[in-house]
CSV table of C-alpha atoms in Angstrom, one decimal:
chain,number,residue,atom,x,y,z
B,20,MET,CA,27.5,-19.3,-6.0
B,21,PHE,CA,25.8,-22.3,-7.5
B,22,THR,CA,22.3,-21.1,-7.5
B,23,THR,CA,20.9,-19.2,-10.5
B,24,THR,CA,17.7,-18.0,-8.8
B,25,GLY,CA,18.7,-15.6,-6.1
B,26,SER,CA,20.8,-15.4,-3.0
B,27,ARG,CA,18.1,-15.8,-0.3
B,28,GLY,CA,18.9,-19.3,0.7
B,29,LEU,CA,15.9,-21.4,1.8
B,30,TYR,CA,13.8,-18.4,2.8
B,31,LYS,CA,10.1,-19.1,2.0
B,32,ALA,CA,11.0,-22.7,1.0
B,33,PRO,CA,10.2,-24.9,4.0
B,34,LEU,CA,9.4,-28.0,1.9
B,35,SER,CA,12.7,-27.8,0.0
B,36,LYS,CA,14.5,-27.4,3.3
B,37,SER,CA,12.7,-30.4,4.9
B,38,LEU,CA,13.5,-32.6,1.9
B,39,LEU,CA,17.1,-31.6,2.1
B,40,LEU,CA,17.4,-32.3,5.8
B,41,VAL,CA,15.2,-35.3,6.2
B,42,LEU,CA,16.2,-37.3,3.1
B,43,ASN,CA,19.9,-36.6,3.5
B,44,GLY,CA,19.7,-37.4,7.1
B,45,LEU,CA,18.2,-40.8,6.3
B,46,THR,CA,20.8,-41.4,3.7
B,47,VAL,CA,23.6,-40.8,6.2
B,48,MET,CA,21.8,-43.1,8.7
B,49,LEU,CA,21.5,-45.9,6.2
B,50,THR,CA,25.2,-45.5,5.3
B,51,LEU,CA,26.1,-46.0,9.0
B,52,LEU,CA,23.6,-48.9,9.4
B,53,PRO,CA,24.0,-50.9,6.2
B,54,GLN,CA,21.9,-53.8,7.6
B,55,TYR,CA,18.8,-51.8,7.0
B,56,GLN,CA,19.6,-50.7,3.4
B,57,ASP,CA,17.7,-53.7,1.9
B,58,LEU,CA,14.4,-52.1,3.1
B,59,PHE,CA,15.0,-49.1,0.8
B,60,VAL,CA,16.1,-50.9,-2.4
B,61,TYR,CA,13.9,-50.0,-5.3
B,62,HIS,CA,13.4,-53.6,-6.5
B,63,LEU,CA,10.9,-53.9,-9.4
B,64,GLN,CA,10.6,-57.7,-9.3
B,65,ALA,CA,9.8,-57.7,-5.6
B,66,ILE,CA,7.0,-55.2,-6.2
B,67,THR,CA,5.4,-57.0,-9.1
B,68,GLN,CA,6.0,-60.6,-8.2
B,69,GLU,CA,6.2,-60.6,-4.4
B,70,HIS,CA,3.7,-57.8,-4.1
B,71,GLN,CA,5.9,-55.7,-1.8
B,72,VAL,CA,4.1,-52.5,-2.6
B,73,TRP,CA,5.8,-50.7,0.4
B,74,ARG,CA,9.0,-50.7,-1.6
B,75,LEU,CA,7.4,-48.1,-3.9
B,76,LEU,CA,7.4,-45.7,-1.0
B,77,CYS,CA,10.7,-46.6,0.7
B,78,GLY,CA,12.6,-47.2,-2.6
B,79,ARG,CA,11.5,-44.0,-4.2
B,80,LEU,CA,12.3,-41.5,-1.4
B,81,VAL,CA,15.7,-42.2,0.2
B,82,CYS,CA,18.9,-42.4,-1.8
B,83,LEU,CA,21.3,-45.2,-0.9
B,84,ASP,CA,24.2,-43.7,-2.9
B,85,ILE,CA,25.9,-40.7,-1.3
B,86,LYS,CA,26.7,-39.4,-4.8
B,87,ASP,CA,23.1,-39.5,-5.9
B,88,SER,CA,22.0,-37.8,-2.7
B,89,PHE,CA,24.5,-35.0,-3.2
B,90,CYS,CA,23.6,-34.3,-6.8
B,91,SER,CA,19.8,-34.5,-6.1
B,92,SER,CA,20.3,-32.2,-3.1
B,93,LEU,CA,22.0,-29.6,-5.3
B,94,LEU,CA,19.2,-29.7,-7.8
B,95,ILE,CA,16.5,-29.5,-5.1
B,96,TYR,CA,18.2,-26.5,-3.6
B,97,ASN,CA,18.3,-24.8,-7.0
B,98,PHE,CA,14.7,-25.7,-7.8
B,99,ARG,CA,13.5,-24.1,-4.6
B,100,ILE,CA,12.7,-21.0,-6.7
B,101,PHE,CA,9.5,-22.7,-7.8
B,102,GLU,CA,8.3,-23.1,-4.1
B,103,ARG,CA,9.0,-19.5,-3.5
B,104,ARG,CA,7.2,-18.3,-6.6
B,105,PHE,CA,4.3,-20.8,-6.7
B,106,GLY,CA,3.8,-21.5,-3.0
B,107,THR,CA,4.6,-24.5,-1.0
B,108,ARG,CA,1.2,-26.3,-1.7
B,109,LYS,CA,1.5,-26.0,-5.4
B,110,PHE,CA,5.2,-27.1,-5.3
B,111,ALA,CA,4.2,-30.0,-3.2
B,112,SER,CA,1.4,-30.9,-5.6
B,113,PHE,CA,3.9,-30.9,-8.4
B,114,LEU,CA,6.2,-33.3,-6.6
B,115,PHE,CA,3.3,-35.5,-5.5
B,116,GLY,CA,1.8,-35.6,-9.0
B,117,THR,CA,5.1,-36.4,-10.7
B,118,TRP,CA,6.0,-38.9,-8.1
B,119,CYS,CA,2.8,-40.9,-8.8
B,120,LEU,CA,3.1,-40.5,-12.6
B,121,SER,CA,6.7,-41.5,-12.6
B,122,ALA,CA,6.0,-44.6,-10.5
B,123,LEU,CA,3.7,-45.8,-13.3
B,124,MET,CA,6.2,-44.7,-16.0
B,125,ASP,CA,9.0,-46.7,-14.3
B,126,PHE,CA,7.2,-49.9,-14.8
B,127,LEU,CA,6.0,-49.1,-18.3
B,128,LEU,CA,9.5,-48.1,-19.5
B,129,ALA,CA,11.0,-51.2,-17.8
B,130,LYS,CA,8.5,-53.4,-19.7
B,131,ALA,CA,9.2,-51.6,-22.9
B,132,PHE,CA,13.0,-52.1,-22.4
B,133,GLN,CA,12.4,-55.8,-21.8
B,134,PHE,CA,10.3,-56.1,-24.9
B,135,LEU,CA,12.8,-54.4,-27.1
B,136,PHE,CA,16.1,-55.7,-25.8
B,137,TYR,CA,15.0,-59.0,-24.1
B,138,TYR,CA,16.6,-57.8,-20.8
B,139,GLU,CA,14.6,-57.6,-17.6
B,140,VAL,CA,15.3,-54.6,-15.4
B,141,GLU,CA,15.2,-55.9,-11.8
B,142,GLU,CA,16.4,-52.9,-9.8
B,143,LEU,CA,16.5,-49.2,-10.2
B,144,PRO,CA,18.4,-46.5,-8.3
B,145,SER,CA,16.7,-45.5,-5.0
B,146,GLY,CA,15.7,-42.0,-4.0
B,147,LEU,CA,13.5,-39.1,-5.0
B,148,LEU,CA,15.1,-39.0,-8.4
B,149,ALA,CA,12.3,-39.1,-10.9
B,150,PRO,CA,10.4,-36.1,-9.4
B,151,VAL,CA,13.8,-34.2,-9.3
B,152,PHE,CA,14.3,-34.8,-13.0
B,153,SER,CA,10.7,-33.7,-13.6
B,154,LEU,CA,11.5,-30.3,-12.2
B,155,PHE,CA,13.8,-29.7,-15.3
B,156,VAL,CA,10.6,-29.2,-17.3
B,157,PRO,CA,9.4,-26.0,-15.6
B,158,PHE,CA,13.1,-25.0,-15.2
B,159,TYR,CA,13.6,-25.2,-19.0
B,160,LEU,CA,10.3,-23.5,-19.8
B,161,SER,CA,10.1,-20.8,-17.1
B,162,ILE,CA,13.6,-19.7,-16.1
B,163,PRO,CA,15.0,-17.2,-18.6
B,164,ARG,CA,18.6,-17.8,-19.8
B,165,MET,CA,21.2,-15.1,-19.0
B,166,PRO,CA,24.7,-15.2,-20.5
B,167,VAL,CA,27.4,-15.3,-17.9
B,168,THR,CA,30.7,-15.8,-19.9
B,169,GLN,CA,32.2,-17.6,-22.9
B,170,VAL,CA,34.7,-20.4,-23.1
B,171,LEU,CA,37.2,-20.3,-26.0
B,172,GLY,CA,35.1,-17.5,-27.5
B,173,ARG,CA,32.4,-19.9,-28.8
B,174,ILE,CA,30.9,-21.9,-26.0
B,175,HIS,CA,28.4,-19.8,-24.1
B,176,ILE,CA,28.0,-20.3,-20.4
B,177,THR,CA,24.6,-19.2,-19.1
B,178,ASN,CA,23.1,-19.1,-15.6
B,179,LYS,CA,21.5,-22.5,-16.3
B,180,SER,CA,24.6,-24.3,-17.4
B,181,LEU,CA,25.7,-25.5,-14.0
B,182,VAL,CA,22.3,-27.0,-13.3
B,183,TYR,CA,22.3,-29.0,-16.5
B,184,ILE,CA,25.9,-30.2,-15.7
B,185,VAL,CA,24.8,-31.4,-12.3
B,186,GLY,CA,21.8,-33.1,-13.9
B,187,LEU,CA,24.1,-34.8,-16.4
B,188,GLN,CA,26.3,-36.0,-13.6
B,189,LEU,CA,23.3,-37.5,-11.8
B,190,LEU,CA,22.2,-39.1,-15.1
B,191,THR,CA,25.5,-40.9,-15.6
B,192,SER,CA,25.8,-42.1,-12.0
B,193,SER,CA,24.3,-45.5,-12.6
B,194,PRO,CA,23.4,-47.7,-15.6
B,195,PHE,CA,19.6,-47.4,-15.4
B,196,MET,CA,19.5,-43.8,-14.2
B,197,TRP,CA,18.4,-42.8,-17.7
B,198,LEU,CA,15.2,-44.7,-17.2
B,199,LEU,CA,14.3,-42.7,-14.1
B,200,ALA,CA,15.3,-39.5,-15.9
B,201,LEU,CA,13.1,-40.3,-18.9
B,202,SER,CA,10.3,-41.2,-16.6
B,203,GLY,CA,10.7,-38.0,-14.7
B,204,LEU,CA,10.8,-35.8,-17.8
B,205,ILE,CA,7.7,-37.5,-19.2
B,206,SER,CA,5.8,-37.1,-15.9
B,207,GLY,CA,6.9,-33.5,-15.5
B,208,GLY,CA,5.8,-32.7,-19.0
B,209,LEU,CA,2.4,-34.4,-18.5
B,210,TYR,CA,1.8,-32.7,-15.2
B,211,HIS,CA,3.0,-29.3,-16.3
B,212,SER,CA,0.8,-29.3,-19.3
B,213,SER,CA,-2.1,-30.7,-17.2
B,214,VAL,CA,-2.9,-33.4,-19.7
B,215,LEU,CA,-6.2,-35.1,-18.8
B,216,ARG,CA,-6.6,-32.5,-16.1
B,217,LEU,CA,-3.9,-34.2,-14.0
B,218,GLN,CA,-3.4,-31.1,-11.9
B,219,LYS,CA,-7.0,-31.3,-10.8
B,220,ILE,CA,-6.6,-35.0,-9.9
B,221,LEU,CA,-3.2,-35.3,-8.3
B,222,PHE,CA,-2.7,-32.5,-5.8
B,223,VAL,CA,-2.1,-31.9,-2.1
B,224,PRO,CA,-5.4,-31.2,-0.4
B,225,ALA,CA,-5.9,-28.0,1.5
B,226,TRP,CA,-6.3,-29.7,4.9
B,227,VAL,CA,-2.9,-31.4,4.4
B,228,SER,CA,-1.4,-28.1,3.5
B,229,ARG,CA,-2.8,-26.5,6.6
B,230,ILE,CA,-1.4,-29.3,8.8
B,231,GLY,CA,2.0,-28.8,7.3
B,232,GLN,CA,1.7,-25.0,7.7
B,233,TYR,CA,1.0,-25.2,11.4
B,234,ILE,CA,3.1,-28.2,12.4
B,235,LEU,CA,6.0,-28.6,9.9
B,236,GLU,CA,6.5,-25.1,8.6
B,237,PRO,CA,7.6,-23.7,12.0
B,238,VAL,CA,10.2,-26.4,12.3
B,239,PHE,CA,11.7,-26.0,8.8
B,240,SER,CA,11.1,-22.4,8.0
B,241,SER,CA,14.1,-20.1,7.6
B,242,SER,CA,14.4,-16.5,8.8
B,243,GLN,CA,14.4,-13.6,6.4
B,244,PRO,CA,17.9,-12.8,5.2
B,245,THR,CA,19.4,-9.5,6.0
B,246,SER,CA,20.4,-7.2,3.3
B,247,GLU,CA,24.1,-6.6,4.2
B,248,THR,CA,26.8,-5.5,1.9
B,249,PRO,CA,29.6,-8.1,1.6
B,250,LEU,CA,32.9,-6.9,2.9
B,251,GLY,CA,36.5,-7.9,2.3
B,252,MET,CA,38.3,-9.2,-0.7
B,253,GLY,CA,36.1,-10.1,-3.6
B,254,ALA,CA,33.2,-7.9,-2.4
B,255,THR,CA,32.7,-6.4,-5.9
B,256,LEU,CA,32.3,-9.8,-7.4
B,257,ASP,CA,29.9,-10.8,-4.7
B,258,VAL,CA,27.8,-7.7,-5.2
B,259,GLN,CA,27.7,-8.2,-9.0
B,260,ARG,CA,26.8,-11.8,-8.6
B,261,GLN,CA,24.0,-11.0,-6.1
B,262,GLN,CA,22.7,-8.3,-8.4
B,263,ARG,CA,22.7,-10.7,-11.3
B,264,MET,CA,20.8,-13.3,-9.3
B,265,GLU,CA,18.2,-10.8,-8.1
B,266,LEU,CA,17.7,-9.7,-11.7
B,267,LEU,CA,16.8,-13.3,-12.6
B,268,ASP,CA,14.3,-13.4,-9.8
B,269,GLN,CA,12.7,-10.3,-11.2
B,270,GLN,CA,12.7,-11.7,-14.7
B,271,LEU,CA,10.9,-14.9,-13.6
B,272,LEU,CA,8.5,-13.0,-11.5
B,273,LEU,CA,7.6,-10.6,-14.4
B,274,ALA,CA,7.2,-13.5,-16.8
B,275,GLU,CA,4.7,-15.2,-14.4
B,276,TYR,CA,2.9,-11.9,-13.8
B,277,ASN,CA,2.5,-11.2,-17.6
B,278,GLU,CA,1.2,-14.7,-18.2
B,279,ALA,CA,-1.3,-14.4,-15.4
B,280,ARG,CA,-2.6,-11.1,-16.7
B,281,ARG,CA,-2.7,-12.5,-20.2
B,282,ASN,CA,-4.8,-15.5,-19.0
B,283,ALA,CA,-7.1,-13.2,-17.0
B,284,ARG,CA,-7.8,-10.8,-19.9
B,285,HIS,CA,-7.6,-13.3,-22.8
B,286,GLN,CA,-5.3,-11.0,-24.7
B,287,PRO,CA,-2.2,-12.5,-26.4
B,288,GLN,CA,1.2,-10.9,-25.8
B,289,SER,CA,4.4,-11.5,-27.7
B,290,GLY,CA,7.7,-12.3,-26.0
B,291,LEU,CA,8.6,-13.6,-22.6
B,292,LEU,CA,9.3,-10.3,-20.9
B,293,GLN,CA,7.6,-7.0,-21.9
B,294,TRP,CA,9.3,-4.4,-19.7
B,295,THR,CA,7.0,-1.7,-21.0
B,296,ARG,CA,3.8,-3.7,-20.2
B,297,LEU,CA,4.5,-5.0,-16.7
B,298,PHE,CA,1.9,-2.9,-15.1
B,299,PRO,CA,-0.1,-1.3,-18.0
B,300,SER,CA,-3.0,-0.3,-15.8
B,301,LEU,CA,-1.1,1.2,-12.9
B,302,ARG,CA,-0.9,4.8,-14.1
B,303,HIS,CA,-4.2,4.9,-16.0
B,304,ARG,CA,-6.3,2.7,-13.8
B,305,GLY,CA,-8.5,5.6,-12.6
B,306,GLN,CA,-9.5,6.5,-16.2
B,307,ASN,CA,-10.9,3.1,-17.0
B,308,ARG,CA,-12.5,2.2,-13.7
B,309,VAL,CA,-16.3,2.4,-13.1
B,310,PRO,CA,-17.0,4.7,-10.2
B,311,VAL,CA,-17.9,2.9,-7.0
B,312,GLN,CA,-19.8,4.5,-4.1
B,313,PRO,CA,-18.8,5.9,-1.7
B,314,ARG,CA,-15.1,5.1,-1.8
B,315,PRO,CA,-13.4,2.2,-3.6
B,316,GLN,CA,-12.1,-0.6,-1.5
B,317,PRO,CA,-9.3,-3.0,-2.4
B,318,GLN,CA,-11.9,-5.9,-2.4
B,319,ALA,CA,-13.9,-4.2,-5.2
B,320,HIS,CA,-11.1,-4.8,-7.7
B,321,GLN,CA,-10.4,-8.5,-7.0
B,322,SER,CA,-12.0,-9.5,-10.2
B,323,THR,CA,-9.3,-7.8,-12.2
B,324,GLN,CA,-6.5,-9.5,-10.4
B,325,PRO,CA,-4.9,-12.8,-11.5
B,326,PRO,CA,-6.2,-15.8,-9.6
B,327,PHE,CA,-2.9,-16.6,-7.9
B,328,LEU,CA,-2.4,-13.0,-6.7
B,329,ASP,CA,-5.8,-12.8,-4.9
B,330,ASN,CA,-4.7,-15.2,-2.2
B,331,SER,CA,-1.4,-13.5,-1.5
B,332,PRO,CA,-1.4,-11.8,1.9
B,333,VAL,CA,-0.2,-8.2,1.8
B,334,ALA,CA,1.3,-6.6,4.9
B,335,GLU,CA,-0.6,-3.4,5.7
B,336,GLU,CA,2.5,-1.6,7.0
B,337,GLN,CA,4.2,-2.2,3.6
B,338,VAL,CA,1.1,-0.7,1.8
B,339,ALA,CA,1.3,2.3,4.1
B,340,ARG,CA,5.0,2.8,3.3
B,341,LEU,CA,4.3,2.8,-0.4
B,342,VAL,CA,1.4,5.2,0.0
B,343,GLU,CA,3.6,7.5,1.9
B,344,MET,CA,6.0,7.5,-1.0
B,345,GLY,CA,3.2,9.0,-3.2
B,346,PHE,CA,1.8,5.9,-4.8
B,347,SER,CA,-1.9,5.1,-4.7
B,348,ARG,CA,-3.2,2.3,-2.5
B,349,ILE,CA,-4.4,0.2,-5.4
B,350,ASP,CA,-1.1,0.4,-7.2
B,351,ALA,CA,0.7,-0.5,-4.0
B,352,LEU,CA,-1.5,-3.6,-3.4
B,353,GLU,CA,-1.1,-4.8,-6.9
B,354,ALA,CA,2.7,-4.3,-6.9
B,355,LEU,CA,3.1,-6.1,-3.5
B,356,ARG,CA,1.0,-9.0,-4.7
B,357,ALA,CA,3.0,-9.3,-7.9
B,358,SER,CA,6.3,-9.1,-6.0
B,359,ASN,CA,5.3,-11.7,-3.3
B,360,ASN,CA,5.2,-9.0,-0.6
B,361,ASP,CA,8.8,-7.8,-1.4
B,362,ILE,CA,8.8,-4.1,-0.6
B,363,ASN,CA,12.0,-3.4,-2.5
B,364,MET,CA,10.9,-5.1,-5.7
B,365,ALA,CA,7.5,-3.5,-5.5
B,366,THR,CA,9.1,-0.1,-5.2
B,367,ASN,CA,11.3,-0.8,-8.2
B,368,PHE,CA,8.2,-1.8,-10.2
B,369,LEU,CA,6.3,1.3,-9.3
B,370,LEU,CA,9.2,3.6,-10.0
B,371,GLN,CA,9.9,2.1,-13.3
B,372,HIS,CA,6.3,1.8,-14.5
């Protein structure tokens, strides 16, 4: 009900699930064992003057306040859409990059506040807060707004309103939370725009990603949800809400796909979503293709695919199902890569375009 990005839970979001379980579990343990809470205090003076660098890691991971942990967990659960769309490694790279940048920004902003107002900031709220705030940058830029209702006939409520309300609640939870929020937003903007090629410098290596894939992902992975029709009272509202959420998933996916094709072909396109240009080459691909002997293979057309679609695995049985429906193999491959191997969404794309 809260999420604005689909109703599939934590499916294909193992990193988000691990953050929710591990960090919240540590918060509960520290609440029950208050004698160890001092080890996780984000104390700036202890880091700079006493050189307790380990506090950067402990103090910027686990929340000591239950309210902060609850609000940040809601935001992480909502932002799981980026892990499902970009992949776990890219999502982890974004969190790692913004975590490092925000650690530097925390000290710079604290020194600037001391210089301007002659007040030394000794302690900041603990937890993975700045990287969570940094995720508002891609959320604002990438997630399309969809009107839901109106209040008093003037105030528009969109699919993103609840997320901003939770972020505002987290922002006002402590006196210096604004400093972490500003640090996170600046870090998120710098990393998202790849200023100074930060995305090439701060990233999760491939070998770390493989270790997580083989060791951690089986532990925290979620099973694929079943497509069952809700029953009982309020079923109509549940169906409408689920359809609305799935429509947002499609809008975000189409926006990313259009951007990838635009970058690959160096042709500007206007607007966020071009429903008539989603797959412009699907129906006329054969007319513009150079003949290949003896029969074209899917690998021969990898140069025309967007970079992030080439690495997406495609299930052969799903390709066969689309071919049986009357679509060509190349159209089926491109649609499945664009829809992240979702057979239903790929079928809708091919039928509509």
